[in-house]
Coordinates of C-alpha atoms in Angstrom, one line a residue:
Chain A
X18 CA 69.2 111.6 103.6
X19 CA 69.7 109.2 100.4
X20 CA 69.5 112.0 98.3
X21 CA 72.0 114.0 100.3
X22 CA 74.5 111.1 100.2
X23 CA 74.0 111.0 96.5
X24 CA 74.6 114.6 96.0
X25 CA 77.7 114.4 98.2
X26 CA 79.0 111.5 96.1
X27 CA 78.4 113.3 92.9
X28 CA 79.9 116.4 94.3
X29 CA 83.1 114.2 95.2
X30 CA 83.1 112.8 91.7
X31 CA 82.9 116.2 90.2
X32 CA 85.8 117.5 92.3
X33 CA 88.1 114.4 91.2
X34 CA 87.1 115.0 87.6
X35 CA 87.7 118.6 88.0
X36 CA 91.3 118.0 89.4
X37 CA 92.2 115.6 86.5
X38 CA 90.8 117.9 83.9
X39 CA 93.0 120.6 85.2
X40 CA 96.1 118.2 85.2
X41 CA 95.1 117.0 81.8
X42 CA 95.0 120.5 80.4
X43 CA 98.2 121.4 82.0
X44 CA 99.7 118.4 80.3
X45 CA 98.5 119.3 77.0
X46 CA 100.1 122.8 77.5
X47 CA 103.3 121.5 78.5
X48 CA 103.5 119.2 75.4
X49 CA 102.4 121.9 73.0
X50 CA 105.4 124.3 74.4
X51 CA 107.8 121.8 73.0
X52 CA 106.3 120.9 69.7
X53 CA 109.3 119.7 67.9
X54 CA 110.4 117.4 70.8
X55 CA 106.8 116.2 71.2
X56 CA 106.6 115.4 67.3
X57 CA 109.8 113.5 67.4
X58 CA 108.7 111.6 70.5
X59 CA 105.6 110.7 68.9
X60 CA 107.3 109.8 65.4
X61 CA 108.5 106.5 66.7
X62 CA 105.0 105.5 67.8
X63 CA 103.5 106.6 64.6
X64 CA 105.9 104.4 62.6
X65 CA 105.3 101.5 64.9
X66 CA 101.5 101.7 64.9
X67 CA 101.4 102.4 61.1
X68 CA 103.5 99.3 60.3
X69 CA 101.6 97.1 62.6
X70 CA 98.3 98.3 60.9
X71 CA 99.8 97.7 57.4
X72 CA 101.3 94.2 58.1
X73 CA 98.3 92.9 59.8
X74 CA 95.9 94.2 57.2
X75 CA 98.1 93.0 54.4
X76 CA 98.5 89.6 56.0
X77 CA 94.7 89.2 56.3
X78 CA 94.0 90.4 52.7
X79 CA 96.7 88.0 51.3
X80 CA 95.0 85.2 53.3
X81 CA 91.6 86.0 51.9
X82 CA 93.0 86.3 48.5
X83 CA 94.6 82.9 48.6
X84 CA 91.5 81.5 50.1
X85 CA 89.2 82.6 47.5
X86 CA 91.5 81.6 44.7
X87 CA 92.0 78.1 46.1
X88 CA 88.3 77.7 46.5
X89 CA 87.7 78.9 43.0
X90 CA 89.7 76.0 41.8
X91 CA 86.8 73.9 42.5
X92 CA 85.0 72.3 45.6
X93 CA 85.3 68.6 46.8
X94 CA 88.4 68.0 44.7
X95 CA 91.3 65.7 45.2
X96 CA 94.4 66.3 43.2
X97 CA 96.9 63.5 42.7
X98 CA 100.4 64.8 41.8
X99 CA 103.3 62.6 40.9
X100 CA 106.4 62.6 43.0
X101 CA 107.5 62.1 46.5
X102 CA 109.3 58.9 45.7
X103 CA 112.3 57.8 47.7
X104 CA 115.3 56.1 46.6
X105 CA 117.0 55.2 49.9
X106 CA 117.0 58.6 51.7
X107 CA 116.7 60.7 48.6
X108 CA 113.2 62.1 48.2
X109 CA 112.4 63.3 44.6
X110 CA 111.1 66.7 44.1
X111 CA 107.5 66.9 43.8
X112 CA 106.3 66.6 40.1
X113 CA 109.6 65.2 38.9
X114 CA 108.5 61.8 38.3
X115 CA 106.5 60.6 35.3
X116 CA 104.4 58.1 37.5
X117 CA 101.0 59.2 36.6
X118 CA 99.4 58.0 33.3
X119 CA 96.0 58.4 31.7
X120 CA 95.4 54.8 32.3
X121 CA 95.7 55.5 36.1
X122 CA 92.9 58.3 35.6
X123 CA 90.6 56.0 33.6
X124 CA 91.2 53.2 36.1
X125 CA 90.1 55.4 39.1
X126 CA 87.2 56.7 37.4
X127 CA 86.1 53.0 36.5
X128 CA 86.8 51.7 40.0
X129 CA 85.1 54.4 42.1
X130 CA 82.4 56.2 40.0
X131 CA 79.9 54.1 41.7
X132 CA 81.1 55.1 45.1
X133 CA 83.0 58.3 45.5
X134 CA 83.9 59.8 42.3
X135 CA 81.8 62.0 40.1
X136 CA 84.3 62.8 37.5
X137 CA 88.1 62.6 36.8
X138 CA 90.2 65.1 35.0
X139 CA 93.7 64.0 33.9
X140 CA 95.9 67.1 33.2
X141 CA 99.3 67.8 31.7
X142 CA 100.5 71.2 32.1
X143 CA 103.7 72.9 30.9
X144 CA 104.8 76.5 30.5
X145 CA 105.8 77.4 27.0
X146 CA 105.6 80.3 24.4
X147 CA 102.3 81.1 22.7
X148 CA 102.7 83.3 19.6
X149 CA 99.9 84.9 17.6
X150 CA 101.0 87.1 14.7
X151 CA 103.6 89.5 16.3
X152 CA 102.4 89.1 19.7
X153 CA 103.6 86.4 22.0
X154 CA 103.3 85.5 25.7
X155 CA 104.7 82.8 27.9
X156 CA 101.9 81.0 29.5
X157 CA 100.7 77.7 31.2
X158 CA 99.5 75.2 28.5
X159 CA 97.1 72.6 30.1
X160 CA 96.2 69.4 28.2
X161 CA 92.7 68.8 29.5
X162 CA 89.8 66.4 29.3
X163 CA 86.3 67.9 29.0
X164 CA 85.8 67.0 32.6
X165 CA 88.0 69.8 33.6
X166 CA 85.5 72.3 32.9
X167 CA 82.8 71.1 35.4
X168 CA 85.5 70.0 37.9
X169 CA 87.2 73.3 37.9
X170 CA 84.2 75.4 37.5
X171 CA 85.3 77.0 34.2
X172 CA 82.8 79.5 32.9
X173 CA 83.1 80.5 29.1
X174 CA 83.0 84.1 28.1
X175 CA 82.5 83.0 24.4
X176 CA 83.1 80.1 22.3
X177 CA 83.0 76.7 24.1
X178 CA 85.4 74.5 26.0
X179 CA 87.4 71.5 24.8
X180 CA 84.9 68.6 23.7
X181 CA 85.1 64.8 23.6
X182 CA 85.3 65.2 19.8
X183 CA 88.1 67.5 20.2
X184 CA 89.9 65.0 22.4
X185 CA 89.4 61.9 20.2
X186 CA 90.2 63.6 17.0
X187 CA 93.4 65.0 18.7
X188 CA 92.3 68.3 17.1
X189 CA 94.6 71.4 17.4
X190 CA 92.2 73.8 19.1
X191 CA 92.7 75.9 22.1
X192 CA 90.7 77.7 24.7
X193 CA 92.2 80.9 26.1
X194 CA 92.2 82.1 29.7
X195 CA 90.9 85.5 30.0
X196 CA 94.3 87.1 30.6
X197 CA 96.2 85.4 27.6
X198 CA 93.3 86.6 25.4
X199 CA 93.9 90.2 26.5
X200 CA 97.6 89.9 26.4
X201 CA 97.6 88.6 22.9
X202 CA 94.5 90.2 21.2
X203 CA 93.7 93.2 23.4
X204 CA 90.9 94.0 25.7
X205 CA 87.9 94.2 23.7
X206 CA 88.5 91.7 20.8
X207 CA 86.9 88.4 20.5
X208 CA 89.7 86.0 19.4
X209 CA 87.4 83.0 18.8
X210 CA 88.2 81.5 15.4
X211 CA 91.7 83.1 15.3
X212 CA 94.8 81.2 15.0
X213 CA 97.7 80.9 17.6
X214 CA 101.1 78.9 17.5
X215 CA 102.2 76.8 20.2
X216 CA 105.5 74.8 19.6
X217 CA 105.3 75.8 16.0
X218 CA 102.0 74.1 15.6
X219 CA 98.9 76.2 14.8
X220 CA 95.8 75.9 16.8
X221 CA 92.3 77.5 16.2
X222 CA 90.9 79.2 19.2
X223 CA 87.4 78.0 20.0
X224 CA 86.6 79.8 23.1
X225 CA 87.7 82.2 26.0
X226 CA 87.2 81.6 29.5
X227 CA 85.7 84.1 32.2
X228 CA 88.0 85.7 34.4
X229 CA 88.5 83.9 37.8
X230 CA 90.6 86.6 39.2
X231 CA 93.5 86.2 41.3
X232 CA 97.2 87.1 41.0
X233 CA 100.5 85.5 41.6
X234 CA 100.9 81.8 42.0
X235 CA 97.4 81.0 41.4
X236 CA 96.6 83.0 38.4
X237 CA 93.9 80.9 36.5
X238 CA 93.6 83.4 33.8
X239 CA 96.9 83.0 32.4
X240 CA 96.5 79.6 30.8
X241 CA 95.8 78.0 27.4
X242 CA 93.7 74.8 27.4
X243 CA 94.2 72.2 24.8
X244 CA 93.0 68.6 24.3
X245 CA 95.1 66.4 26.5
X246 CA 95.7 64.0 23.6
X247 CA 97.0 66.8 21.5
X248 CA 99.2 68.0 24.2
X249 CA 100.7 64.5 24.9
X250 CA 101.2 63.5 21.4
X251 CA 101.5 66.6 19.1
X252 CA 103.1 69.2 21.4
X253 CA 105.1 67.7 24.3
X254 CA 105.6 64.2 23.1
X255 CA 105.0 62.5 26.4
X256 CA 102.6 60.0 27.8
X257 CA 102.4 60.9 31.4
X258 CA 100.3 63.5 33.4
X259 CA 101.3 66.3 35.6
X260 CA 98.1 65.9 37.7
X261 CA 94.8 64.1 38.1
X262 CA 91.8 66.0 39.6
X263 CA 89.0 63.9 41.0
X264 CA 85.7 65.2 41.8
X265 CA 84.2 63.6 44.9
X266 CA 80.5 63.2 45.4
X267 CA 80.3 64.6 48.8
X268 CA 82.5 66.7 51.3
X269 CA 82.1 63.9 53.9
X270 CA 83.5 61.4 51.7
X271 CA 86.8 63.2 51.0
X272 CA 89.1 61.6 53.5
X273 CA 87.6 58.0 52.9
X274 CA 88.0 58.6 49.2
X275 CA 91.3 59.9 49.7
X276 CA 92.5 56.8 51.3
X277 CA 90.7 54.3 49.1
X278 CA 92.0 55.9 45.9
X279 CA 95.5 56.1 47.4
X280 CA 95.7 52.3 48.0
X281 CA 94.1 51.5 44.7
X282 CA 96.9 53.6 43.0
X283 CA 99.6 52.1 45.1
X284 CA 98.3 48.6 44.0
X285 CA 98.3 49.8 40.4
X286 CA 101.8 50.9 40.8
X287 CA 102.9 47.7 42.6
X288 CA 104.1 49.5 45.7
X289 CA 103.8 47.8 49.2
X290 CA 104.7 50.5 51.4
X291 CA 102.5 53.7 51.3
X292 CA 105.7 55.9 52.5
X293 CA 107.2 54.8 49.2
X294 CA 104.5 56.1 47.1
X295 CA 105.3 57.7 43.8
X296 CA 102.5 60.2 44.1
X297 CA 100.7 62.3 46.7
X298 CA 96.9 63.0 47.0
X299 CA 95.9 66.4 48.4
X300 CA 92.4 67.9 49.1
X301 CA 91.5 71.6 48.6
X302 CA 91.8 71.9 52.3
X303 CA 95.1 70.6 52.4
X304 CA 96.4 72.8 49.7
X305 CA 94.5 75.7 51.6
X306 CA 96.1 75.0 54.9
X307 CA 99.5 75.0 53.3
X308 CA 99.1 78.1 51.6
X309 CA 97.5 79.9 54.6
X310 CA 100.1 78.5 56.8
X311 CA 102.7 80.1 54.8
X312 CA 101.1 83.5 54.5
X313 CA 100.3 83.5 58.1
X314 CA 103.8 82.8 58.9
X315 CA 104.9 85.8 56.9
X316 CA 102.1 88.0 58.4
X317 CA 103.4 87.0 62.0
X318 CA 106.9 87.6 61.1
X319 CA 106.2 91.0 59.7
X320 CA 104.0 91.9 62.6
X321 CA 106.7 90.9 64.9
X322 CA 109.2 93.2 63.2
X323 CA 106.5 96.0 63.3
X324 CA 105.8 95.3 67.0
X325 CA 109.6 95.7 67.7
X326 CA 109.3 99.1 66.1
X327 CA 106.6 99.9 68.3
X328 CA 108.9 98.8 71.3
X329 CA 111.6 101.1 70.2
X330 CA 109.0 104.0 69.9
X331 CA 108.1 103.3 73.4
X332 CA 111.6 103.7 74.4
X333 CA 111.8 107.0 72.7
X334 CA 108.7 108.1 74.7
X335 CA 110.4 107.1 77.9
X336 CA 113.5 108.9 77.0
X337 CA 111.6 112.3 76.2
X338 CA 109.7 111.9 79.4
X339 CA 113.0 111.4 81.3
X340 CA 114.4 114.4 79.9
X341 CA 111.2 116.2 80.5
X342 CA 111.4 115.3 84.2
X343 CA 115.0 116.5 84.5
X344 CA 114.1 119.7 82.8
X345 CA 111.2 120.4 84.9
X346 CA 112.7 119.4 88.3
X347 CA 112.0 123.0 89.8
X348 CA 108.4 122.7 88.6
X349 CA 108.0 119.4 90.3
X350 CA 109.6 120.6 93.5
X351 CA 107.3 123.6 93.4
X352 CA 104.2 121.4 93.0
X353 CA 105.3 119.3 95.8
X354 CA 105.9 122.1 98.0
X355 CA 102.4 123.5 97.3
X356 CA 100.9 120.3 98.2
X357 CA 100.8 117.9 95.3
X358 CA 101.0 114.4 96.6
X359 CA 103.1 111.8 94.8
X360 CA 100.4 110.1 93.0
X361 CA 99.3 113.4 91.7
X362 CA 102.8 114.0 90.2
X363 CA 102.7 110.4 88.8
X364 CA 99.2 110.9 87.3
X365 CA 100.5 114.1 85.6
X366 CA 103.5 112.5 83.9
X367 CA 101.6 109.5 83.0
X368 CA 98.9 111.4 81.4
X369 CA 101.5 113.2 79.4
X370 CA 103.2 110.0 78.3
X371 CA 99.8 108.5 77.3
X372 CA 98.7 111.7 75.4
X373 CA 102.1 111.4 73.5
X374 CA 101.3 107.6 72.7
X375 CA 97.7 108.0 71.8
X376 CA 98.5 111.0 69.5
X377 CA 101.1 108.6 67.9
X378 CA 98.4 105.9 67.8
X379 CA 95.9 108.1 66.1
X380 CA 98.4 109.4 63.5
X381 CA 99.7 105.9 63.1
X382 CA 96.4 104.5 62.2
X383 CA 95.9 107.3 59.6
X384 CA 99.3 106.8 58.1
X385 CA 98.8 103.0 58.1
X386 CA 95.4 103.2 56.6
X387 CA 96.7 105.4 53.7
X388 CA 99.8 103.4 53.2
X389 CA 97.7 100.2 53.1
X390 CA 95.3 101.9 50.7
X391 CA 98.2 102.5 48.2
X392 CA 99.7 99.1 48.7
X393 CA 96.4 97.5 48.2
X394 CA 95.7 99.2 45.1
X395 CA 99.1 98.5 43.8
X396 CA 99.1 94.8 44.7
X397 CA 95.3 94.3 43.7
X398 CA 94.3 93.3 47.2
X399 CA 91.0 93.9 48.7
X400 CA 91.0 97.1 50.8
X401 CA 89.9 95.7 54.2
X402 CA 91.1 97.4 57.2
X403 CA 90.8 95.1 60.0
X404 CA 89.0 96.8 63.0
X405 CA 91.0 94.5 65.4
X406 CA 94.1 95.9 64.2
X407 CA 93.0 99.4 64.8
X408 CA 91.6 98.5 68.2
X409 CA 94.9 96.8 69.1
X410 CA 96.9 99.7 67.9
X411 CA 95.1 102.1 70.1
X412 CA 95.1 99.8 73.1
X413 CA 98.7 99.0 72.6
X414 CA 99.8 102.4 72.2
X415 CA 98.0 103.6 75.5
X416 CA 99.6 100.6 77.2
X417 CA 103.0 101.5 76.1
X418 CA 102.5 105.1 77.3
X419 CA 101.5 103.9 80.7
X420 CA 104.5 101.3 80.7
X421 CA 107.2 103.5 79.3
X422 CA 105.7 106.6 81.2
X423 CA 105.7 105.1 84.5
X424 CA 109.5 104.9 85.3
X425 CA 110.0 108.7 84.5
X426 CA 106.8 109.5 86.4
X427 CA 107.8 107.6 89.4
X428 CA 111.3 109.5 89.1
X429 CA 109.5 112.7 89.1
X430 CA 107.3 111.9 92.0
X431 CA 110.1 110.6 94.1
X432 CA 112.2 114.1 93.7
X433 CA 112.8 115.6 97.1
X434 CA 111.1 119.0 97.0
X435 CA 114.1 120.8 98.4
X436 CA 116.5 119.3 96.1
X437 CA 114.2 120.0 93.2
X438 CA 113.6 123.6 94.3
X439 CA 117.4 124.2 94.7
X440 CA 118.0 122.8 91.2
X441 CA 119.2 125.4 88.5
Chain B
X3 CA 97.2 135.6 125.0
X4 CA 97.5 134.2 121.4
X5 CA 98.4 130.7 121.2
X6 CA 101.6 128.8 120.1
X7 CA 101.5 128.3 116.3
X8 CA 105.0 126.9 116.0
X9 CA 107.2 125.1 118.7
X10 CA 110.5 123.6 118.0
X11 CA 112.1 121.4 120.6
X12 CA 115.9 120.7 120.5
X13 CA 115.7 120.4 116.8
X14 CA 119.0 119.3 115.0
X15 CA 119.7 118.6 111.4
X16 CA 122.8 116.7 110.2
X17 CA 123.5 116.1 106.6
X18 CA 125.8 113.1 106.0
X19 CA 127.7 113.3 102.8
X20 CA 130.8 111.1 101.8
X21 CA 131.4 110.2 105.6
X22 CA 131.5 113.8 106.4
X23 CA 128.9 115.0 108.8
X24 CA 127.7 118.5 108.5
X25 CA 125.6 119.9 111.4
X26 CA 123.2 122.4 109.7
X27 CA 121.0 123.0 112.7
X28 CA 122.3 122.4 116.3
X29 CA 119.8 122.0 119.1
X30 CA 117.4 124.8 118.2
X31 CA 114.2 125.4 120.3
X32 CA 111.8 128.5 119.8
X33 CA 108.1 129.3 119.9
X34 CA 106.5 131.5 117.4
X35 CA 102.9 132.6 118.4
X36 CA 100.0 133.3 116.2
X37 CA 100.1 136.6 114.5
X38 CA 103.7 137.2 114.9
X39 CA 105.9 138.7 112.2
X40 CA 109.4 137.1 112.9
X41 CA 112.5 137.5 111.0
X42 CA 115.0 134.7 110.8
X43 CA 118.4 136.4 110.1
X44 CA 121.9 135.0 109.6
X45 CA 124.6 135.0 107.1
X46 CA 124.8 132.5 104.3
X47 CA 125.6 128.9 105.5
X48 CA 124.2 129.8 108.9
X49 CA 121.5 127.0 108.6
X50 CA 118.7 129.5 108.0
X51 CA 117.5 127.7 104.6
X52 CA 117.4 124.3 106.6
X53 CA 115.4 125.8 109.2
X54 CA 113.0 127.1 106.6
X55 CA 112.7 123.7 105.0
X56 CA 112.0 122.2 108.5
X57 CA 109.4 124.8 109.2
X58 CA 107.8 124.5 105.9
X59 CA 107.6 120.6 106.2
X60 CA 109.8 120.2 103.2
X61 CA 112.3 118.3 105.3
X62 CA 112.4 116.3 108.5
X63 CA 114.7 117.1 111.6
X64 CA 117.3 114.5 112.3
X65 CA 116.5 114.9 116.0
X66 CA 114.2 116.9 118.1
X67 CA 110.3 117.6 117.9
X68 CA 108.2 120.1 115.9
X69 CA 104.7 121.0 116.7
X70 CA 102.4 122.9 114.5
X71 CA 99.3 124.1 116.0
X72 CA 99.9 121.7 118.9
X73 CA 100.2 118.6 116.6
X74 CA 103.4 116.9 116.3
X75 CA 104.4 116.9 112.7
X76 CA 108.1 116.0 112.9
X77 CA 107.1 112.3 112.2
X78 CA 104.2 112.6 109.6
X79 CA 104.3 110.5 106.5
X80 CA 105.2 112.1 103.1
X81 CA 101.5 112.1 101.9
X82 CA 100.3 113.8 105.2
X83 CA 103.0 116.3 105.0
X84 CA 102.0 117.2 101.5
X85 CA 98.2 117.8 102.7
X86 CA 99.7 119.7 105.6
X87 CA 101.9 122.2 103.3
X88 CA 99.1 122.4 101.0
X89 CA 96.5 123.4 103.8
X90 CA 98.6 125.3 106.5
X91 CA 101.7 126.9 104.9
X92 CA 102.0 129.4 102.2
X93 CA 105.4 129.5 100.5
X94 CA 107.0 132.6 99.0
X95 CA 110.4 132.0 97.3
X96 CA 113.2 134.3 96.4
X97 CA 112.9 133.2 92.7
X98 CA 109.0 133.5 92.7
X99 CA 108.7 129.9 91.3
X100 CA 105.7 130.6 89.0
X101 CA 104.8 128.2 86.2
X102 CA 105.9 129.9 83.2
X103 CA 103.3 128.7 80.8
X104 CA 100.3 129.6 83.0
X105 CA 98.4 132.8 83.5
X106 CA 98.6 134.7 86.9
X107 CA 95.1 133.5 87.8
X108 CA 96.0 129.9 87.4
X109 CA 99.4 130.0 89.2
X110 CA 97.6 131.5 92.1
X111 CA 95.0 128.7 92.0
X112 CA 97.4 125.9 91.7
X113 CA 97.4 124.8 95.4
X114 CA 93.7 124.8 95.1
X115 CA 93.9 122.2 92.4
X116 CA 95.7 119.9 94.8
X117 CA 93.2 120.9 97.6
X118 CA 90.5 119.5 95.3
X119 CA 88.6 122.8 94.8
X120 CA 86.5 123.0 91.8
X121 CA 87.3 125.2 89.0
X122 CA 84.8 128.2 89.3
X123 CA 85.6 128.4 93.1
X124 CA 89.2 128.3 92.4
X125 CA 89.1 131.2 90.0
X126 CA 86.9 133.2 92.2
X127 CA 89.3 132.8 95.3
X128 CA 92.5 133.2 93.2
X129 CA 91.0 136.5 91.8
X130 CA 90.3 137.8 95.5
X131 CA 93.8 137.2 96.5
X132 CA 95.2 138.8 93.4
X133 CA 93.2 141.8 94.3
X134 CA 94.7 141.8 97.8
X135 CA 98.1 142.2 96.3
X136 CA 96.8 144.7 93.8
X137 CA 97.1 142.7 90.5
X138 CA 93.2 142.2 89.7
X139 CA 94.0 143.9 86.4
X140 CA 96.8 141.3 85.4
X141 CA 94.9 138.0 86.0
X142 CA 95.5 136.8 82.5
X143 CA 99.0 137.9 82.1
X144 CA 101.8 135.3 81.9
X145 CA 104.7 135.4 84.3
X146 CA 107.0 136.8 81.5
X147 CA 104.7 139.6 80.9
X148 CA 105.1 140.8 84.5
X149 CA 107.8 142.7 86.4
X150 CA 109.8 140.9 89.1
X151 CA 107.9 142.7 91.7
X152 CA 104.5 142.0 90.2
X153 CA 105.7 138.1 89.9
X154 CA 106.3 138.2 93.5
X155 CA 103.0 139.6 94.2
X156 CA 101.5 136.8 92.3
X157 CA 103.5 134.4 94.3
X158 CA 102.3 136.1 97.6
X159 CA 98.7 135.8 96.3
X160 CA 99.3 132.0 95.6
X161 CA 100.8 131.7 99.1
X162 CA 97.4 133.2 100.4
X163 CA 95.1 131.1 98.5
X164 CA 94.5 128.3 100.8
X165 CA 94.3 130.7 103.9
X166 CA 97.1 129.1 105.5
X167 CA 98.1 129.5 109.1
X168 CA 101.5 130.8 108.2
X169 CA 103.4 132.4 105.5
X170 CA 107.0 131.4 104.9
X171 CA 109.0 133.7 103.0
X172 CA 112.6 132.8 101.8
X173 CA 114.5 135.8 100.9
X174 CA 111.4 137.3 99.1
X175 CA 113.1 140.5 98.0
X176 CA 116.4 138.9 97.1
X177 CA 116.0 139.3 93.5
X178 CA 114.3 142.9 93.7
X179 CA 115.3 146.4 93.4
X180 CA 114.7 148.3 96.6
X181 CA 111.5 150.2 95.5
X182 CA 109.9 147.0 94.6
X183 CA 111.3 145.2 97.8
X184 CA 109.5 148.0 99.7
X185 CA 106.3 147.2 98.0
X186 CA 106.6 143.5 99.0
X187 CA 107.4 144.3 102.6
X188 CA 104.4 146.8 102.8
X189 CA 102.1 143.9 101.6
X190 CA 103.6 141.5 104.3
X191 CA 103.2 144.3 106.9
X192 CA 99.5 144.8 105.9
X193 CA 98.9 141.0 106.0
X194 CA 100.5 140.8 109.5
X195 CA 98.4 143.7 110.6
X196 CA 95.2 141.7 109.5
X197 CA 96.4 138.7 111.7
X198 CA 98.5 136.5 109.4
X199 CA 101.5 135.0 111.0
X200 CA 104.6 135.6 108.8
X201 CA 108.1 134.2 108.9
X202 CA 110.7 136.0 106.9
X203 CA 114.1 134.6 106.1
X204 CA 116.7 137.2 105.1
X205 CA 120.4 138.0 105.5
X206 CA 119.6 141.8 104.9
X207 CA 119.2 144.1 108.1
X208 CA 116.9 146.6 106.4
X209 CA 114.6 143.8 105.5
X210 CA 114.6 142.2 108.8
X211 CA 113.6 145.6 110.3
X212 CA 110.2 145.3 108.8
X213 CA 109.6 142.4 111.2
X214 CA 108.5 142.8 114.9
X215 CA 110.7 140.1 116.1
X216 CA 114.2 138.9 114.8
X217 CA 115.7 135.5 115.5
X218 CA 119.4 135.4 114.6
X219 CA 121.1 132.2 113.7
X220 CA 124.7 131.4 113.1
X221 CA 126.5 128.1 112.5
X222 CA 123.3 126.4 113.0
X223 CA 122.8 127.9 116.6
X224 CA 120.6 130.6 117.7
X225 CA 122.3 133.7 119.0

């Protein structure tokens, strides 16, 4: 008995599957009969899905790039920047103020080295021209303390970093970032011991740093390090700093340290109201958040635009399906006369619409991956295809098929068989 | 005596169109018994197509009752009507109405798809029916590879495929030359001799002569 029931059930399932297989193959046939139209209908979906995939992948890759670059700046780091002063309602642009001095940096180190601070790196950075023989490049000059190396994780490729002696003696020595070394001296050479000119002063190269990678705003290879004292007195003739990096002993102490150092500095600058501070303190996390919020905003925006193109593609599908319903009025009438129920007619047209959009989806994935591959190699991004994006694309395209196919399918099913058979 | 297959009782059909009422059928009653070969004759506009649509359950009468094999079918729901058409009625149309991109065998098997018959069985039955109309060597031909007469024979095979109680043929020879028309009518005659009930709609006297009984209709009324 049980077995018989099971058999009957299996048979029923087989029957249903068989009917749908037939409907499916009919759908494929009718789509193939109109190749140009089918292709055009699919094109919208292809473009939509491809752009969604490219945008999402691009967004995720740039997010990853930014993250790794910021992390490579050093861990457990607080950065004090000048600026954010207010005069009435006028807020000065960040970095426009000469409020940070070497004394600030040294005082912070002295005050907090027993509690929070491992080391302090006062920095002065400016862009300027660097000349070596006939070659020259515009790059970032950073005046540093030796502590910069440990705080910012600088690894040397050859030579050595700025030393305390270089600093005290105001020596005109320079350490080149990897890219500057390559730009001026070529790929394979070792420029240590050679001479460059910065602001008409000659500097002896004492080392080259290892590449940290990265592009765009955060390129840490496109720099020249010189002693801070040399930078302030010999080159730029200023006595302020452009930033102070502070290493904190422990990640858990970051917030506490930020507050304490903030109030300490306010007191030093004789400012009562924290909102009037002439500096700002950011942790790596703050910078990371700012940067990622910018990139994710862009990613969302671009994905939104891509989604609109997907919507337009879906409307294209609906359009084609509506035309197809009108063209096949007689066929629909015949099918109904021969006993096709409304739901069978609906199913047939829905299957056609979903085949269309899925086809578009798969082509879109292929195009998207290819386009992204090209873009990522041009932009020097990691080639990561997000599976969630691919899955999303397939799901969205079949859902679009169902949504935009439903109206035409319903229209087909509601045709009266007599009217349909009479239709010429 | 054979039983009543079709019984129409005071059937009327009124079309309303922009406030003008057209009476396509006016109080029609008749009985068709099992095994009959009936021709419904009338000039164009007489209402014979409307009558065919009602007999074929493609349309519902405005008034009156329609019994098919003793079952009142004039107020069935649409889904039930579809099933009824599929199981009980075989249609043959003037314009053949074959699916153009599908082989003869698949065309014949189409009603079986909607009846939920499996593929192997479908093809077996379809082949048998094509044999009846003498096209067993053309099963893999597409409609455009067949002559008009052959296409209509495929359509007849399709009408037979679900073993229906009745075959409704709407001007089946209207698009054919007279030799082919005779071929088609011969098939109908043979089917009727084997016991199939056939209703034929035509406006041609010589086609109507093939039937055993003629129902004449004019202006929506029997005459």
